[in-house]
mmCIF file with all atom_site columns, C-alpha atoms and ligand atoms in Angstrom:
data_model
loop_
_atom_site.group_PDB
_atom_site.id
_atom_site.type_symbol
_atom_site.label_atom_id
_atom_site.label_alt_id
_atom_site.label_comp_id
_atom_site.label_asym_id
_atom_site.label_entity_id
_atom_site.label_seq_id
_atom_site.pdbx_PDB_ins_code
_atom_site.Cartn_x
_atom_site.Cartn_y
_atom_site.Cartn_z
_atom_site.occupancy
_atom_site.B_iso_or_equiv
_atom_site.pdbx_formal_charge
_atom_site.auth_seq_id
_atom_site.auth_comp_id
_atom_site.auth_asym_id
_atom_site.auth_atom_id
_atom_site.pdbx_PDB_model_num
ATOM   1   C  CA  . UNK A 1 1   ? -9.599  -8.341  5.814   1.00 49.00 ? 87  UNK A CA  1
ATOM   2   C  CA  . UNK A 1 2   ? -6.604  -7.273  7.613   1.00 63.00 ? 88  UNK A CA  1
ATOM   3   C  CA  . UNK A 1 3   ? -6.150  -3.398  8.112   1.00 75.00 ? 89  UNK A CA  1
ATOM   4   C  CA  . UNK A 1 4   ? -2.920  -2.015  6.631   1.00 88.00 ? 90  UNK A CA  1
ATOM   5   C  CA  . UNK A 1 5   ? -0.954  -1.810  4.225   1.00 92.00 ? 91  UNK A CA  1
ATOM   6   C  CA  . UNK A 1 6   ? 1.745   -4.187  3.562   1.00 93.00 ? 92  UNK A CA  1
ATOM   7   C  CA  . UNK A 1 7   ? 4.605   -5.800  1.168   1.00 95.00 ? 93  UNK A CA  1
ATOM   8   C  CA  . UNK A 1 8   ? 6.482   -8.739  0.292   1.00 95.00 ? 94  UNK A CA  1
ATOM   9   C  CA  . UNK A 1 9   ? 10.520  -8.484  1.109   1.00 96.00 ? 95  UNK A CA  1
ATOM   10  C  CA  . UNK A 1 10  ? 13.274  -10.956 0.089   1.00 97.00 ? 96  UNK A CA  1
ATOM   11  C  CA  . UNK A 1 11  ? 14.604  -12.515 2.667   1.00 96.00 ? 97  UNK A CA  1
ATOM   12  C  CA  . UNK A 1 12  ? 17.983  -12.294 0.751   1.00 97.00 ? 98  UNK A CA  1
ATOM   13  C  CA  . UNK A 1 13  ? 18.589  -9.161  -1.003  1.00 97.00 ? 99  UNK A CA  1
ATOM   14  C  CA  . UNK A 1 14  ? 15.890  -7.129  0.810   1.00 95.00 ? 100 UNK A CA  1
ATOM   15  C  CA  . UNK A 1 15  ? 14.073  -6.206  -2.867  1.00 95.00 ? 101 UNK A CA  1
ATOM   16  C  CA  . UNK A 1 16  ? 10.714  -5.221  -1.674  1.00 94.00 ? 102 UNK A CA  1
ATOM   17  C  CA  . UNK A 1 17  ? 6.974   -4.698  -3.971  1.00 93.00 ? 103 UNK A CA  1
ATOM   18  C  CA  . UNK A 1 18  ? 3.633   -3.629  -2.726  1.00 89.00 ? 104 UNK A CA  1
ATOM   19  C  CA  . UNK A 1 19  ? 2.116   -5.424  -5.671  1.00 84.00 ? 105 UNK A CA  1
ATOM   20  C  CA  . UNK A 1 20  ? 1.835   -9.518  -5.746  1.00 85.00 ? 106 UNK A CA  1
ATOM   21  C  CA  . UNK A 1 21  ? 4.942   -11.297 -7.017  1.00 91.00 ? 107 UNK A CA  1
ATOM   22  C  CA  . UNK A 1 22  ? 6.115   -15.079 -6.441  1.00 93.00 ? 108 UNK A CA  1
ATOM   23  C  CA  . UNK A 1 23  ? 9.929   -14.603 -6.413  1.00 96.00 ? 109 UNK A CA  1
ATOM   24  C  CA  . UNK A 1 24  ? 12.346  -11.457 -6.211  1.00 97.00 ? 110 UNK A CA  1
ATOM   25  C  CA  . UNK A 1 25  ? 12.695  -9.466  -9.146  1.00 95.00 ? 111 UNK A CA  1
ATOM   26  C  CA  . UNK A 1 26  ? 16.193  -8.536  -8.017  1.00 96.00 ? 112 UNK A CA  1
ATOM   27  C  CA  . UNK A 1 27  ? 18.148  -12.115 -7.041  1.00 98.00 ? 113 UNK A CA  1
ATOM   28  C  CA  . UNK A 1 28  ? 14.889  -14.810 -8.254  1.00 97.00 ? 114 UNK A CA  1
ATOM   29  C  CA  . UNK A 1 29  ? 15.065  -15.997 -4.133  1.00 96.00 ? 115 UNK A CA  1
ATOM   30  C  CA  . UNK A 1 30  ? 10.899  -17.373 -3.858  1.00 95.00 ? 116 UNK A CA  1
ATOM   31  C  CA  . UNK A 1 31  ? 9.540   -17.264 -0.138  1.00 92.00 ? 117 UNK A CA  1
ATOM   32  C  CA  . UNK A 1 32  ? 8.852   -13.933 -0.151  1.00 96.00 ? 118 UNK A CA  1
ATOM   33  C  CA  . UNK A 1 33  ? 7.888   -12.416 3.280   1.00 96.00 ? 119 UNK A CA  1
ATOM   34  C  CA  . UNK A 1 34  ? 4.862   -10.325 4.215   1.00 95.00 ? 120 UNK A CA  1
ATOM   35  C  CA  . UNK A 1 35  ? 5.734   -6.922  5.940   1.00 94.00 ? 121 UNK A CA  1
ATOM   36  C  CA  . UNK A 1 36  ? 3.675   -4.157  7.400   1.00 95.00 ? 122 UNK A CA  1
ATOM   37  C  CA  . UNK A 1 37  ? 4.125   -0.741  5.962   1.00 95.00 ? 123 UNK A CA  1
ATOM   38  C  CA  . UNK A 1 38  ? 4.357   2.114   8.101   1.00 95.00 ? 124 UNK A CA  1
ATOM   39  C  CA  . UNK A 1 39  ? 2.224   3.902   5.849   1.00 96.00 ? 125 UNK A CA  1
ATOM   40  C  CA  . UNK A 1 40  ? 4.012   7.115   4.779   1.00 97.00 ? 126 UNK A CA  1
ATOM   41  C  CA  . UNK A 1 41  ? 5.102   8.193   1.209   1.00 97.00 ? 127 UNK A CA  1
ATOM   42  C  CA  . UNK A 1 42  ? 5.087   10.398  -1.167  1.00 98.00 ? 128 UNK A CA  1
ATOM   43  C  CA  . UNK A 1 43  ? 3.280   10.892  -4.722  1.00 98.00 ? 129 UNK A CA  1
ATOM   44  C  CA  . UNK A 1 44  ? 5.202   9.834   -7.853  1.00 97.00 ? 130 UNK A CA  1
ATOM   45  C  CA  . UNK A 1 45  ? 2.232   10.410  -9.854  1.00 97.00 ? 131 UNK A CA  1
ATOM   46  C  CA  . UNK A 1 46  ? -1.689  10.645  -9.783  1.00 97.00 ? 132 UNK A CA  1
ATOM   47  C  CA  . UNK A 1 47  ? -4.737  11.245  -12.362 1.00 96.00 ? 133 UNK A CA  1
ATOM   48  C  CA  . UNK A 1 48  ? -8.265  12.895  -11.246 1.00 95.00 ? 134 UNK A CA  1
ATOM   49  C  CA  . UNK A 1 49  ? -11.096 10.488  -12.509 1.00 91.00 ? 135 UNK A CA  1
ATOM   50  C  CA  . UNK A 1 50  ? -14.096 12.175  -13.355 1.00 90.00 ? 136 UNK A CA  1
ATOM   51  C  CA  . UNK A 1 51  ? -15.320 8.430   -14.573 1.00 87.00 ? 137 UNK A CA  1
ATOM   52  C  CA  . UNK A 1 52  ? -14.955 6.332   -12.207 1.00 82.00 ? 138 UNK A CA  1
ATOM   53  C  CA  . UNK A 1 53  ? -15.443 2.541   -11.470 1.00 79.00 ? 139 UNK A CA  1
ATOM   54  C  CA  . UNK A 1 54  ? -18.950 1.547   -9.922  1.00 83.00 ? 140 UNK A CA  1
ATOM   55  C  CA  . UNK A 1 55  ? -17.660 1.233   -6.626  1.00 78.00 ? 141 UNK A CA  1
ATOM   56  C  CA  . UNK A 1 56  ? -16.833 5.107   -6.623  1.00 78.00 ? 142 UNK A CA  1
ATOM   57  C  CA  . UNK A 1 57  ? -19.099 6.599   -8.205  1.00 81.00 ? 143 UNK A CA  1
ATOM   58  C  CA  . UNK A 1 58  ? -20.033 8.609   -5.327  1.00 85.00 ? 144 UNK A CA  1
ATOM   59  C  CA  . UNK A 1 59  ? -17.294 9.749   -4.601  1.00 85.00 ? 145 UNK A CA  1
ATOM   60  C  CA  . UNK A 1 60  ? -15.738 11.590  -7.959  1.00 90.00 ? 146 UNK A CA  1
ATOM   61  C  CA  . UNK A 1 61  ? -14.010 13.787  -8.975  1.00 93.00 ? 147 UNK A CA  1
ATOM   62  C  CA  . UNK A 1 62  ? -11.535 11.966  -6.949  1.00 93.00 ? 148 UNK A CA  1
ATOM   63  C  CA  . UNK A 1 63  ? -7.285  11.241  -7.423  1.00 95.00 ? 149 UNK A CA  1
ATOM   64  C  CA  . UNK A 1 64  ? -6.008  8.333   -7.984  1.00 94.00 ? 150 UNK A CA  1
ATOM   65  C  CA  . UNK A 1 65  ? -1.962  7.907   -7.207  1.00 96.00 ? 151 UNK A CA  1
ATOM   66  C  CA  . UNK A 1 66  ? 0.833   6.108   -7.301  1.00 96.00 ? 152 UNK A CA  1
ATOM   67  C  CA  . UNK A 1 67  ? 2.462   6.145   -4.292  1.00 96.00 ? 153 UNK A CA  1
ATOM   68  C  CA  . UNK A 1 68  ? 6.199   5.838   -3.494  1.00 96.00 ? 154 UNK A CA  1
ATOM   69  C  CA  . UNK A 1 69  ? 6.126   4.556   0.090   1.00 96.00 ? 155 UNK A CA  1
ATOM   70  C  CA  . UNK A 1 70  ? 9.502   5.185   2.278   1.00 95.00 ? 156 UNK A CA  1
ATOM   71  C  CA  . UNK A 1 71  ? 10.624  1.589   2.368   1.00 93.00 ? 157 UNK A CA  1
ATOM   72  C  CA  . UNK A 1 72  ? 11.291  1.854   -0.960  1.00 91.00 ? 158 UNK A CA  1
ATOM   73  C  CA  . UNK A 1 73  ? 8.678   0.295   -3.088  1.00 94.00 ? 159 UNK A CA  1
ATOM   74  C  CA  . UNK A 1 74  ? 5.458   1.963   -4.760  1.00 93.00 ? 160 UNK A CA  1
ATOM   75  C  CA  . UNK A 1 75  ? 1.505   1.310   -4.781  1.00 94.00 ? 161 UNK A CA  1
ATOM   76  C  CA  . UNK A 1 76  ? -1.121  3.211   -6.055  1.00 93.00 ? 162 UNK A CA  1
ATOM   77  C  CA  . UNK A 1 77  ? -4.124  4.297   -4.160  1.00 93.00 ? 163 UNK A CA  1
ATOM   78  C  CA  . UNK A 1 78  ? -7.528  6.170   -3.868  1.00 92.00 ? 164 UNK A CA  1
ATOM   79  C  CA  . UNK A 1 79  ? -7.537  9.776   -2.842  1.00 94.00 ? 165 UNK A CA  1
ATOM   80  C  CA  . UNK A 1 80  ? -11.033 10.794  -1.900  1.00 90.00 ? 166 UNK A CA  1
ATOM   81  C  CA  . UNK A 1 81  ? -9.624  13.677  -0.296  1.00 92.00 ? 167 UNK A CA  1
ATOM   82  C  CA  . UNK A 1 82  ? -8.041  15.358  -3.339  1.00 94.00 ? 168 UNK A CA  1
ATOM   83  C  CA  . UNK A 1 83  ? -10.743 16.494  -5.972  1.00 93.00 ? 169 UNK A CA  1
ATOM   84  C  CA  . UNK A 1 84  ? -8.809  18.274  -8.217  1.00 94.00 ? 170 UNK A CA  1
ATOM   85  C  CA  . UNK A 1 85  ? -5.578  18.632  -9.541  1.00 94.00 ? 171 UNK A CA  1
ATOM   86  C  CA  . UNK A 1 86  ? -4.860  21.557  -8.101  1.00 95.00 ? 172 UNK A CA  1
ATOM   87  C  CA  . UNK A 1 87  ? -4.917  20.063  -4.784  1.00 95.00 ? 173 UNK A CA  1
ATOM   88  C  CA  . UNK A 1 88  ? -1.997  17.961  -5.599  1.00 96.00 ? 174 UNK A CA  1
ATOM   89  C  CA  . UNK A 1 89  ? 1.816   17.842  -6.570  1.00 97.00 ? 175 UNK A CA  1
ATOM   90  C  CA  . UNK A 1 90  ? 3.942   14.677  -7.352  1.00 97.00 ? 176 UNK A CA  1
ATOM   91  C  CA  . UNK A 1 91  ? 6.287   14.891  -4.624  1.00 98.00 ? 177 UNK A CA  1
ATOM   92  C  CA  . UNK A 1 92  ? 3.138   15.692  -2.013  1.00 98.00 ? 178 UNK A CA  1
ATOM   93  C  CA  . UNK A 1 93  ? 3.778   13.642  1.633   1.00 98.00 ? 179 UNK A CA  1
ATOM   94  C  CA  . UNK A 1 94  ? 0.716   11.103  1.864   1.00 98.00 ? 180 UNK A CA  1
ATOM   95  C  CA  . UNK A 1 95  ? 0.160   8.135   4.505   1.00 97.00 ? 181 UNK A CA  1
ATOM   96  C  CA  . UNK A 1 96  ? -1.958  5.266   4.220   1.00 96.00 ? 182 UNK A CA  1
ATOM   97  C  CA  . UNK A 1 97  ? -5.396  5.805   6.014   1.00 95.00 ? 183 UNK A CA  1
ATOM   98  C  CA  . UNK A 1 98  ? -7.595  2.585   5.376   1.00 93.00 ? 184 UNK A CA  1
ATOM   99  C  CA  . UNK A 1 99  ? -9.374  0.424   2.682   1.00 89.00 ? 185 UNK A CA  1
ATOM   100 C  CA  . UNK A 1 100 ? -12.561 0.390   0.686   1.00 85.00 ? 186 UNK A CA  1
ATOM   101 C  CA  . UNK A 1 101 ? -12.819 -3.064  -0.511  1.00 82.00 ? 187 UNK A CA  1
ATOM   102 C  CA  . UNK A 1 102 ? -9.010  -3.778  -2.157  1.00 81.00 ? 188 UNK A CA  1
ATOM   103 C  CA  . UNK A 1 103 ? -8.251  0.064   -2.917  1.00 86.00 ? 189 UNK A CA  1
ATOM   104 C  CA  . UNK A 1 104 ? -5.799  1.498   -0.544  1.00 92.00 ? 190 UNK A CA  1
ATOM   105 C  CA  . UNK A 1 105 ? -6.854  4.619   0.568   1.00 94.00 ? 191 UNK A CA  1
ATOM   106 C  CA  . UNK A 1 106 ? -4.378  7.658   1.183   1.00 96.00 ? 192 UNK A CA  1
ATOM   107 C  CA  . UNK A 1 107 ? -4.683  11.288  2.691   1.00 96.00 ? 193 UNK A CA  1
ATOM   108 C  CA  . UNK A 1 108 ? -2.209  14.110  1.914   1.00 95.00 ? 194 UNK A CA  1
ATOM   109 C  CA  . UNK A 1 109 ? 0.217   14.144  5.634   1.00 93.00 ? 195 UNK A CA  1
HETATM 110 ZN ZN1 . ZN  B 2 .   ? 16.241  -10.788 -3.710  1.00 73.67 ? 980 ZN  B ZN1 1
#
């Protein structure tokens, strides 16, 4: 899989989402373009799971965001780096570091 961290952008209204969509929300344009994120945001919100999925087990208590990234649309991603909630703040400057499988990982920046 391709490293980074990226978005689909109309064409004609520049509406952008890092999650899947066929057609802009904004203006209903389809052909949606792929664009590389620089990487940087900044928490909107975040949980600690204590219970995670399988795939993290190992790696709990761990926070889990969602992430307003400075082009203007959100994600959500893994913080292995954050293990309580006192290690965190909505508002907090993160950037994209990598990818376990499809989770997006991010670091406090
Ligand atoms: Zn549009």
């Amino acid at each position: 899989m391709e490293e980074g961290i990226f978005a689909l952008r109309c064409g004609k209204c520049g509406w952008m989402t890092a999650t899947y969509a066929v057609a802009c929300a904004s203006c209903g344009t389809g052909g949606l373009e792929r664009v590389r994120l620089k990487g940087d945001g900044r928490v909107l919100s975040f949980t600690i799971l204590n219970v995670p999925t399988e795939e993290f087990a190992q790696d709990a208590p761990y926070a889990y965001a969602v992430i307003d990234m400075n082009e203007g649309c959100s994600t959500s991603g893994w913080m292995p780096s954050v293990r309580s909630a006192g290690d965190i703040e909505v508002g907090d400057s993160v950037r994209f570091s990598g990818r376990r499988g499809r989770a997006s990982i991010f670091v406090k920046s």
